[in-house]
Amino acid sequence: MSESISRRGLLKIAAGTAAAGAGTAALSGCSTIESMMGSDEGGSSDAFSIVSGKASLPAAKGPRVVVVGGGWSGLTMAKYLKRYYDKLDIVLVEKNSLFMSCPISNIWLAGAVDTDFLLHSYDDAAKNNGYIFFNATVINADRENRVVYTDQGSIDYDYLIVAPGIDYNYASIGVNPEQEFMLRKKFPAGFMPGSEHLTLKGKLEDFEGGVFIQTVPKGNYRCLPGPYERTCLIAEYMKREKIKGKVILLDQNPDITIKAEGFHHAFDNLYKDYVQYIPGVNITGVDPEKQQVIAETDGFKDTYDFADAAIYPSVRGAKLIEIMGLTKEGSQMEADIDPFTYQAKGDEHVYVTGDARPMGYSKSGNTSNSEAHYVAKVVAYHAQGKELPTWESPQTICFSAVKTEPLESIMVDAKYKYDGRTLAGFTDVTLKEKWTPAMGQGNIAWAEGMFNDMFR
Ligand SMILES: Cc1cc2nc3c(=O)[nH]c(=O)nc-3n(C[C@H](O)[C@H](O)[C@H](O)COP(=O)(O)OP(=O)(O)OC[C@H]3O[C@@H](n4cnc5c(N)ncnc54)[C@H](O)[C@@H]3O)c2cc1C
């Protein structure tokens, strides 16, 4: 247990965690949490001693950097921090024991790559790159005393990198908590790593016909082209399997948000009888029991019945950001950081990277990976007392498959102009909206390159 934090202090942290998780103001008393965690002050088996006791880890051999979240950002940070300062001691904390990629998962959904292509070993990544992988869920941090709490014990840090990605904001589509629970279980969005993708694949394999609804959220959501790519590949699957069905894509934006020409062309030409694209839809409710989406378009109320669905609400920064007191006011509950150094406002030992950032970059894997290459340098230089590097724009390279037999894709490649307050536009943009087999191969080669960069 950290010498510097008392049991009462930790209980307050736990209380804050519960309060933030419930979306309410701070809890007034700690007694409920205390009783939940066990009341035996000196006992070694109660929940308190597990969370506050030291995690079973080797002693730090240099300034310790704890990276929270083994996604595209955290994996890249963990690897490259050491490249820029080899004395750093890196611990990557991730709640899942196995990495499953979101990128390429739509192609996998359509059966064009095996599951193995998406799965990677955290232990191998750590071994190959000289850091520690710690399989645990981060609960909170005591930033004053630089301790991070996990369900497997606490870890002292010199630097904390928080890269937990996103959570869904179901309130954005007007559902109550019970409906949210049912939607998560029965009609998941499939935009977070893990079992949602497996559920979605099962749905497709069992689909017997009728309407399959997909929704596109408002705001800066994860993977702008993802819902459109998935629409193409589900439509292709229905066409191939001769299923009497169609995808209705309810878009809460006025038009396709990226690669619009390419996707419109695919919907109209490849999948005319299988895709109905409806833009400008304001979703006001979803009834998971009746299997209906309730929406307004141009002031008119519509109800869409579905046989099956993947309902994608707006996204927010992962709840851990809020729990740690890092939220930026006025953002999609993303982190309050300096946009050039990624340092948390008022805390030079904490950085937030990846899709939990507030800057309006595309929330994509390539963006997170290229950004982490730069932020790793910032943290390593800070730890060595060196002048910080000049800002480097993240890069968004994003392929989207429109068909899989053979695999053919469209793509965009862009960097950002950023003035510190708002996005000042894009630069170095390449947009290829005519699909070809060569681009399909480029799509797979891109993913292999990224996996090599994070795991080898
Ligand atoms: C279907 C789909 C297709 C996509 N296609 C592309 C594409 O073609 N190209 C592209 O560039 N991007 C694509 N993306 C987007 C890309 O996956 C994300 O933008 C990227 O994963 C963001 O990286 P991240 O590290 O911020 O978050 P994530 O990759 O989500 O990683 C966050 C990690 O933190 C962990 N975590 C969260 N909370 C805790 C906690 N409390 N304790 C411990 N661990 C925690 C999570 O388990 C997760 O592993 C796609 C996404 C989806 C869903």
Coordinates of C-alpha atoms and ligand atoms in Angstrom, one line a residue:
M1 CA 0.0 0.0 0.0
S2 CA 1.2 3.5 -0.8
E3 CA 2.6 5.0 2.4
S4 CA 1.2 8.3 1.6
I5 CA -2.5 7.4 1.1
S6 CA -4.7 6.5 4.0
R7 CA -7.6 4.0 3.9
R8 CA -10.0 6.9 4.2
G9 CA -8.2 8.7 1.2
L10 CA -8.7 5.6 -0.9
L11 CA -12.3 5.2 0.1
K12 CA -12.8 8.8 -1.0
I13 CA -11.2 7.9 -4.4
A14 CA -13.5 4.9 -4.6
A15 CA -16.5 7.0 -3.7
G16 CA -15.5 9.5 -6.4
T17 CA -15.3 6.6 -8.8
A18 CA -18.7 5.4 -8.0
A19 CA -20.1 9.0 -8.2
A20 CA -18.5 9.6 -11.6
G21 CA -19.6 6.2 -12.9
A22 CA -23.2 7.0 -11.9
G23 CA -22.9 10.5 -13.5
T24 CA -23.9 12.2 -10.2
A25 CA -22.3 14.7 -7.9
A26 CA -19.8 13.3 -5.3
L27 CA -21.2 10.9 -2.9
S28 CA -21.8 12.4 0.5
G29 CA -20.6 9.6 2.7
C30 CA -18.0 6.8 2.4
S31 CA -19.8 4.3 4.6
T32 CA -21.4 2.3 1.7
I33 CA -18.2 2.1 -0.2
E34 CA -16.3 1.2 3.0
S35 CA -18.7 -1.7 3.7
M36 CA -18.5 -2.8 0.1
M37 CA -14.7 -3.0 0.4
G38 CA -14.7 -4.8 3.8
S39 CA -14.3 -3.3 7.2
D40 CA -11.4 -5.3 8.6
E41 CA -8.8 -2.6 8.9
G42 CA -5.8 -4.9 9.1
G43 CA -7.1 -7.8 7.0
S44 CA -5.2 -8.9 3.9
S45 CA -8.1 -10.4 2.1
D46 CA -10.6 -7.5 1.9
A47 CA -11.2 -5.5 -1.3
F48 CA -9.4 -2.5 0.2
S49 CA -6.1 -4.3 0.7
I50 CA -6.2 -5.7 -2.9
V51 CA -6.7 -2.3 -4.5
S52 CA -4.4 -0.4 -2.3
G53 CA -1.7 -3.0 -1.7
K54 CA 1.2 -2.9 -4.1
A55 CA 0.7 -4.7 -7.4
S56 CA 3.0 -7.7 -7.9
L57 CA 5.5 -6.1 -10.2
P58 CA 9.3 -6.0 -10.5
A59 CA 10.8 -2.9 -8.8
A60 CA 11.1 0.0 -11.1
K61 CA 14.6 0.2 -12.7
G62 CA 14.2 3.8 -13.8
P63 CA 11.6 6.6 -13.9
R64 CA 8.4 4.6 -14.1
V65 CA 5.8 5.4 -16.7
V66 CA 2.4 3.7 -16.3
V67 CA 0.5 3.5 -19.6
V68 CA -3.3 2.9 -19.1
G69 CA -4.9 1.1 -22.0
G70 CA -3.4 -1.3 -24.5
G71 CA -5.1 0.0 -27.6
W72 CA -3.6 1.6 -30.7
S73 CA -2.4 4.6 -28.7
G74 CA -1.2 2.8 -25.5
L75 CA 0.7 0.1 -27.3
T76 CA 2.6 2.6 -29.4
M77 CA 3.3 4.8 -26.4
A78 CA 4.6 1.8 -24.4
K79 CA 7.0 0.7 -27.2
Y80 CA 8.3 4.1 -28.3
L81 CA 8.8 5.8 -24.9
K82 CA 11.8 3.5 -24.4
R83 CA 13.2 4.3 -27.9
Y84 CA 13.5 7.9 -26.9
Y85 CA 14.8 7.3 -23.4
D86 CA 16.0 3.8 -22.6
K87 CA 16.2 4.4 -18.8
L88 CA 12.4 4.6 -18.6
D89 CA 10.6 1.7 -16.9
I90 CA 7.3 1.1 -18.7
V91 CA 4.3 -0.7 -17.4
L92 CA 1.3 -1.1 -19.8
V93 CA -1.9 -1.8 -17.9
E94 CA -4.8 -3.2 -20.0
K95 CA -8.0 -4.8 -18.8
N96 CA -8.2 -7.4 -21.6
S97 CA -5.8 -10.2 -21.8
L98 CA -5.8 -10.4 -25.6
F99 CA -5.7 -7.7 -28.2
M100 CA -8.4 -7.8 -30.8
S101 CA -8.2 -5.2 -33.6
C102 CA -11.2 -2.9 -34.5
P103 CA -9.5 -1.9 -37.8
I104 CA -10.1 -4.8 -40.4
S105 CA -12.9 -6.1 -38.2
N106 CA -15.5 -5.2 -40.9
I107 CA -13.5 -7.2 -43.5
W108 CA -13.3 -10.1 -41.0
L109 CA -17.1 -9.7 -40.5
A110 CA -17.5 -10.4 -44.2
G111 CA -15.3 -13.5 -43.9
A112 CA -12.4 -12.1 -45.9
V113 CA -9.7 -12.5 -43.2
D114 CA -9.5 -15.1 -40.4
T115 CA -10.0 -14.2 -36.7
D116 CA -6.2 -14.8 -36.2
F117 CA -5.5 -11.7 -38.3
L118 CA -7.1 -9.5 -35.6
L119 CA -5.7 -11.2 -32.5
H120 CA -2.3 -10.3 -31.0
S121 CA -0.5 -11.2 -27.8
Y122 CA 0.2 -8.4 -25.2
D123 CA 2.9 -10.6 -23.6
D124 CA 4.7 -10.8 -27.0
A125 CA 4.5 -7.1 -27.5
A126 CA 6.0 -6.5 -24.1
K127 CA 8.7 -9.1 -24.5
N128 CA 9.7 -7.8 -28.0
N129 CA 9.9 -4.2 -26.7
G130 CA 11.3 -4.4 -23.2
Y131 CA 8.3 -3.3 -21.1
I132 CA 6.0 -4.9 -18.6
F133 CA 2.5 -5.9 -19.5
F134 CA 0.1 -5.9 -16.5
N135 CA -3.3 -7.4 -17.1
A136 CA -5.6 -5.3 -14.8
T137 CA -8.4 -2.7 -14.8
V138 CA -7.4 0.7 -13.7
I139 CA -9.9 2.1 -11.1
N140 CA -8.6 5.6 -10.4
A141 CA -5.4 7.5 -9.6
D142 CA -4.2 9.6 -6.7
R143 CA -2.5 12.2 -8.8
E144 CA -1.2 14.2 -5.9
N145 CA 0.8 11.2 -4.7
R146 CA 1.3 9.7 -8.1
V147 CA -0.3 6.3 -7.5
V148 CA -2.5 4.5 -9.9
Y149 CA -5.1 2.0 -8.5
T150 CA -6.0 -1.2 -10.3
D151 CA -8.1 -4.2 -9.4
Q152 CA -4.8 -6.0 -9.0
G153 CA -3.1 -3.5 -6.7
S154 CA -1.5 0.0 -6.8
I155 CA 1.4 1.2 -8.9
D156 CA 3.5 4.3 -8.1
Y157 CA 4.4 6.3 -11.2
D158 CA 6.6 9.1 -12.3
Y159 CA 4.5 9.6 -15.5
L160 CA 1.0 8.5 -16.2
I161 CA -0.2 8.1 -19.8
V162 CA -4.0 7.7 -20.0
A163 CA -5.1 6.1 -23.2
P164 CA -8.4 4.3 -22.5
G165 CA -10.3 5.2 -25.7
I166 CA -14.0 5.9 -25.7
D167 CA -17.3 4.9 -24.1
Y168 CA -20.7 5.2 -25.7
N169 CA -23.1 8.0 -24.8
Y170 CA -26.5 6.3 -25.0
A171 CA -28.3 9.4 -23.7
S172 CA -27.6 10.9 -27.2
I173 CA -30.3 8.7 -28.7
G174 CA -32.8 9.2 -26.0
V175 CA -32.8 5.8 -24.3
N176 CA -33.3 5.0 -20.6
P177 CA -30.8 2.9 -18.6
E178 CA -32.8 -0.3 -19.1
Q179 CA -33.1 0.2 -22.8
E180 CA -29.3 1.1 -22.9
F181 CA -28.6 -2.2 -21.2
M182 CA -30.7 -4.1 -23.7
L183 CA -29.1 -2.3 -26.6
R184 CA -25.6 -3.1 -25.4
K185 CA -26.5 -6.7 -25.1
K186 CA -28.8 -7.3 -28.1
F187 CA -27.9 -4.6 -30.6
P188 CA -24.3 -3.5 -29.8
A189 CA -22.7 -0.8 -31.9
G190 CA -19.5 -2.8 -32.6
F191 CA -17.2 0.2 -32.2
M192 CA -15.3 -0.9 -29.1
P193 CA -12.7 -3.7 -29.0
G194 CA -13.8 -7.2 -27.9
S195 CA -17.0 -9.2 -27.8
E196 CA -19.2 -6.7 -29.6
H197 CA -17.6 -7.7 -32.9
L198 CA -18.2 -11.4 -32.2
T199 CA -21.9 -10.7 -31.4
L200 CA -22.2 -8.8 -34.6
K201 CA -20.6 -11.6 -36.7
G202 CA -23.1 -14.1 -35.1
K203 CA -26.0 -11.8 -36.0
L204 CA -24.9 -11.7 -39.6
E205 CA -24.5 -15.5 -39.8
D206 CA -28.0 -16.0 -38.3
F207 CA -29.7 -13.3 -40.3
E208 CA -32.7 -14.7 -42.2
G209 CA -33.9 -11.6 -43.9
G210 CA -35.7 -8.3 -43.4
V211 CA -34.3 -4.9 -42.3
F212 CA -30.9 -4.6 -40.7
I213 CA -30.5 -1.1 -39.2
Q214 CA -27.3 0.6 -38.7
T215 CA -27.0 4.2 -37.3
V216 CA -24.3 6.8 -37.7
P217 CA -23.8 9.1 -34.7
K218 CA -23.5 12.9 -34.4
G219 CA -20.4 14.5 -33.2
N220 CA -16.8 13.3 -33.6
Y221 CA -17.4 9.6 -33.5
R222 CA -14.8 6.8 -33.6
C223 CA -13.9 5.7 -37.2
L224 CA -15.8 8.1 -39.4
P225 CA -16.0 5.7 -42.4
G226 CA -16.7 2.6 -40.2
P227 CA -20.5 2.5 -40.4
Y228 CA -20.5 3.1 -44.2
E229 CA -17.9 0.4 -44.8
R230 CA -19.8 -2.0 -42.7
T231 CA -23.0 -1.2 -44.6
C232 CA -21.3 -2.1 -47.9
L233 CA -19.9 -5.4 -46.5
I234 CA -23.2 -6.5 -44.8
A235 CA -25.0 -5.7 -48.1
E236 CA -22.4 -7.7 -50.0
Y237 CA -23.0 -10.6 -47.6
M238 CA -26.8 -10.4 -48.1
K239 CA -26.3 -10.3 -51.9
R240 CA -23.8 -13.2 -51.9
E241 CA -26.0 -15.4 -49.6
K242 CA -29.2 -14.4 -51.5
I243 CA -30.8 -13.2 -48.3
K244 CA -34.0 -11.2 -48.8
G245 CA -33.0 -8.2 -46.8
K246 CA -31.6 -4.7 -46.9
V247 CA -29.5 -2.4 -44.7
I248 CA -31.2 0.8 -43.7
L249 CA -28.4 3.2 -42.7
L250 CA -29.9 6.0 -40.6
D251 CA -27.3 8.8 -40.6
Q252 CA -27.6 11.6 -38.0
N253 CA -25.4 13.8 -40.2
P254 CA -26.6 15.7 -43.3
D255 CA -24.5 13.5 -45.6
I256 CA -21.8 10.8 -45.6
T257 CA -19.1 12.2 -43.3
I258 CA -16.0 11.0 -45.3
K259 CA -15.1 9.5 -48.7
A260 CA -18.7 10.5 -49.6
E261 CA -18.3 10.1 -53.3
G262 CA -16.9 6.6 -53.0
F263 CA -19.5 5.4 -50.6
H264 CA -22.4 7.0 -52.5
H265 CA -21.1 5.3 -55.6
A266 CA -20.9 1.9 -53.9
F267 CA -24.4 2.2 -52.4
D268 CA -25.9 3.3 -55.7
N269 CA -24.1 0.9 -58.0
L270 CA -22.9 -2.2 -56.1
Y271 CA -25.8 -2.4 -53.6
K272 CA -28.7 -0.6 -55.1
D273 CA -31.3 -3.3 -54.0
Y274 CA -29.6 -3.8 -50.6
V275 CA -28.9 -0.4 -49.1
Q276 CA -31.3 2.4 -48.2
Y277 CA -29.3 5.4 -47.1
I278 CA -31.3 8.0 -45.1
P279 CA -29.3 11.2 -44.0
G280 CA -30.3 14.0 -41.7
V281 CA -32.1 11.7 -39.3
N282 CA -32.4 12.8 -35.6
I283 CA -32.8 9.7 -33.5
T284 CA -35.0 10.4 -30.5
G285 CA -35.5 6.9 -29.1
V286 CA -34.9 3.2 -29.7
D287 CA -37.2 0.5 -28.4
P288 CA -35.2 -2.7 -28.1
E289 CA -38.2 -4.8 -27.2
K290 CA -40.4 -3.7 -30.2
Q291 CA -37.2 -3.5 -32.3
Q292 CA -37.9 0.0 -33.5
V293 CA -35.9 3.2 -34.0
I294 CA -37.9 6.4 -33.4
A295 CA -36.6 9.4 -35.3
E296 CA -37.4 12.8 -36.8
T297 CA -36.4 13.9 -40.3
D298 CA -37.3 17.4 -41.5
G299 CA -39.7 17.8 -38.6
F300 CA -41.6 14.6 -39.4
K301 CA -41.6 11.7 -36.9
D302 CA -40.7 8.2 -38.3
T303 CA -40.6 4.8 -36.9
Y304 CA -38.2 2.2 -38.4
D305 CA -38.9 -1.5 -37.6
F306 CA -35.9 -3.8 -37.7
A307 CA -35.2 -7.5 -37.8
D308 CA -31.8 -6.9 -36.4
A309 CA -29.5 -3.9 -35.8
A310 CA -26.2 -2.4 -34.7
I311 CA -27.1 0.8 -32.9
Y312 CA -24.2 3.3 -32.7
P313 CA -24.8 6.2 -30.3
S314 CA -22.5 9.2 -30.0
V315 CA -19.2 8.6 -28.3
R316 CA -17.6 10.3 -25.3
G317 CA -14.1 10.0 -23.7
A318 CA -13.8 6.8 -21.7
K319 CA -15.4 7.2 -18.2
L320 CA -11.9 6.7 -16.6
I321 CA -11.1 10.3 -17.9
E322 CA -14.0 11.6 -15.8
I323 CA -13.2 9.5 -12.8
M324 CA -9.6 10.8 -12.8
G325 CA -10.9 14.4 -12.9
L326 CA -9.4 15.0 -16.3
T327 CA -12.5 16.0 -18.3
K328 CA -12.5 19.1 -20.5
E329 CA -15.6 21.3 -20.1
G330 CA -17.6 21.6 -23.3
S331 CA -16.0 18.6 -25.0
Q332 CA -17.5 15.2 -25.6
M333 CA -16.2 14.3 -22.1
E334 CA -12.7 14.1 -23.5
A335 CA -9.6 15.1 -21.7
D336 CA -8.4 18.6 -20.7
I337 CA -4.9 18.6 -22.2
D338 CA -2.5 21.0 -23.8
P339 CA -3.2 20.3 -27.5
F340 CA 0.5 20.4 -28.4
T341 CA 2.1 18.5 -25.6
Y342 CA -0.9 16.3 -24.5
Q343 CA -0.1 17.2 -20.9
A344 CA -3.1 17.3 -18.5
K345 CA -3.8 20.9 -17.6
G346 CA -2.1 21.6 -14.2
D347 CA -0.4 18.2 -14.0
E348 CA 2.9 17.7 -15.8
H349 CA 3.1 14.1 -14.9
V350 CA -0.1 13.0 -16.7
Y351 CA -0.7 12.8 -20.4
V352 CA -3.8 11.7 -22.3
T353 CA -3.6 10.3 -25.8
G354 CA -5.7 8.4 -28.4
D355 CA -9.4 8.8 -29.0
A356 CA -9.9 10.4 -25.5
R357 CA -8.2 13.5 -26.8
P358 CA -10.5 16.6 -27.2
M359 CA -8.9 17.9 -30.5
G360 CA -11.2 17.3 -33.5
Y361 CA -8.9 14.8 -35.3
S362 CA -10.4 11.8 -36.8
K363 CA -10.7 9.1 -34.1
S364 CA -8.8 6.5 -35.9
G365 CA -6.1 3.9 -35.2
N366 CA -3.6 5.5 -37.6
T367 CA -4.2 8.9 -35.9
S368 CA -3.6 7.4 -32.5
N369 CA -0.5 5.5 -33.6
S370 CA 1.2 8.5 -35.4
E371 CA 0.3 10.8 -32.5
A372 CA 1.8 8.4 -30.0
H373 CA 5.1 8.4 -31.9
Y374 CA 5.2 12.1 -31.2
V375 CA 3.9 12.1 -27.6
A376 CA 6.3 9.4 -26.6
K377 CA 9.1 11.8 -27.7
V378 CA 7.5 14.6 -25.6
V379 CA 7.3 12.5 -22.4
A380 CA 10.8 11.1 -22.9
Y381 CA 12.3 14.6 -23.4
H382 CA 10.4 15.9 -20.4
A383 CA 11.8 13.1 -18.3
Q384 CA 15.3 14.0 -19.4
G385 CA 14.9 17.7 -18.8
K386 CA 15.4 18.4 -22.6
E387 CA 13.6 21.0 -24.6
L388 CA 10.4 19.6 -25.9
P389 CA 10.2 18.6 -29.6
T390 CA 8.3 20.8 -32.1
W391 CA 4.7 19.7 -32.6
E392 CA 4.1 17.1 -35.3
S393 CA 0.7 16.6 -36.8
P394 CA -0.9 13.2 -36.4
Q395 CA -1.6 11.4 -39.7
T396 CA -4.9 9.8 -40.6
I397 CA -4.5 7.1 -43.2
C398 CA -7.7 5.2 -43.5
F399 CA -8.7 2.5 -46.0
S400 CA -12.3 1.4 -46.3
A401 CA -13.4 -1.8 -48.1
V402 CA -16.4 -1.6 -50.3
K403 CA -16.3 -5.3 -51.4
T404 CA -14.4 -8.4 -50.5
E405 CA -14.7 -10.7 -53.6
P406 CA -12.0 -9.6 -54.5
L407 CA -11.2 -7.2 -51.7
E408 CA -11.4 -3.6 -53.0
S409 CA -11.0 -0.4 -51.0
I410 CA -11.0 3.4 -51.1
M411 CA -8.8 5.5 -48.9
V412 CA -7.9 8.9 -47.5
D413 CA -4.5 10.1 -46.2
A414 CA -4.3 13.5 -44.4
K415 CA -2.5 15.6 -41.8
Y416 CA -3.9 18.5 -39.8
K417 CA -3.3 22.2 -39.4
Y418 CA -4.0 23.1 -35.8
D419 CA -3.9 26.6 -34.2
G420 CA -4.3 25.4 -30.6
R421 CA -8.0 26.2 -30.3
T422 CA -9.7 24.8 -33.4
L423 CA -8.8 22.6 -36.3
A424 CA -7.6 25.0 -39.0
G425 CA -8.1 22.4 -41.7
F426 CA -6.3 19.6 -43.4
T427 CA -3.0 19.4 -45.2
D428 CA -1.2 16.9 -47.4
V429 CA -4.5 15.3 -48.4
T430 CA -4.7 12.3 -50.7
L431 CA -8.2 11.0 -51.4
K432 CA -8.8 7.9 -53.6
E433 CA -12.5 7.2 -54.0
K434 CA -12.3 4.7 -56.9
W435 CA -12.0 1.2 -55.5
T436 CA -9.4 -1.2 -56.9
P437 CA -8.0 -4.6 -55.9
A438 CA -4.6 -2.9 -55.4
M439 CA -6.2 -0.7 -52.8
G440 CA -7.7 -3.7 -51.2
Q441 CA -4.2 -5.2 -50.9
G442 CA -3.0 -1.9 -49.6
N443 CA -5.7 -2.1 -46.9
I444 CA -4.3 -5.4 -45.6
A445 CA -0.7 -4.3 -46.0
W446 CA -1.5 -1.1 -44.0
A447 CA -2.9 -3.2 -41.1
E448 CA 0.1 -5.6 -41.2
G449 CA 2.4 -2.6 -41.0
M450 CA 0.5 -1.2 -38.0
F451 CA 0.5 -4.5 -36.2
N452 CA 4.3 -4.8 -36.8
D453 CA 4.8 -1.3 -35.4
M454 CA 2.8 -2.1 -32.2
F455 CA 3.7 -5.7 -31.5
R456 CA 7.1 -6.6 -33.1
Ligands
LIG1 C1 -15.2 -1.4 -36.7 C2 -14.0 -0.4 -36.7 C3 -13.2 -0.2 -37.8 C4 -12.1 0.7 -37.7 N1 -11.3 0.8 -38.8 C5 -10.3 1.6 -38.7 C6 -9.4 1.7 -39.8 O1 -9.5 1.1 -40.8 N2 -8.3 2.5 -39.7 C7 -8.1 3.3 -38.6 O2 -7.0 4.0 -38.5 N3 -8.9 3.2 -37.5 C8 -10.0 2.4 -37.5 N4 -10.8 2.3 -36.4 C9 -10.6 3.2 -35.3 C10 -9.6 2.7 -34.2 O3 -9.9 1.4 -33.8 C11 -9.6 3.6 -33.0 O4 -9.6 4.9 -33.4 C12 -8.4 3.3 -32.1 O5 -8.5 2.0 -31.6 C13 -8.2 4.3 -31.0 O6 -7.1 3.9 -30.2 P1 -7.1 4.2 -28.6 O7 -5.9 3.6 -28.1 O8 -7.4 5.6 -28.3 O9 -8.4 3.3 -28.1 P2 -8.6 1.7 -28.1 O10 -7.9 1.1 -29.2 O11 -10.0 1.5 -27.9 O12 -7.8 1.3 -26.8 C14 -8.2 1.6 -25.5 C15 -7.8 0.5 -24.6 O13 -7.9 0.9 -23.2 C16 -8.4 -0.2 -22.5 N5 -9.0 0.3 -21.2 C17 -10.1 1.2 -21.1 N6 -10.3 1.4 -19.9 C18 -9.4 0.8 -19.1 C19 -9.2 0.6 -17.7 N7 -10.0 1.3 -16.8 N8 -8.2 -0.1 -17.3 C20 -7.4 -0.8 -18.2 N9 -7.6 -0.7 -19.5 C21 -8.6 0.0 -20.0 C22 -9.4 -0.9 -23.4 O14 -9.7 -2.2 -23.1 C23 -8.7 -0.7 -24.8 O15 -7.9 -1.9 -25.0 C24 -11.9 1.4 -36.5 C25 -12.7 1.2 -35.4 C26 -13.7 0.3 -35.5 C27 -14.6 0.1 -34.2

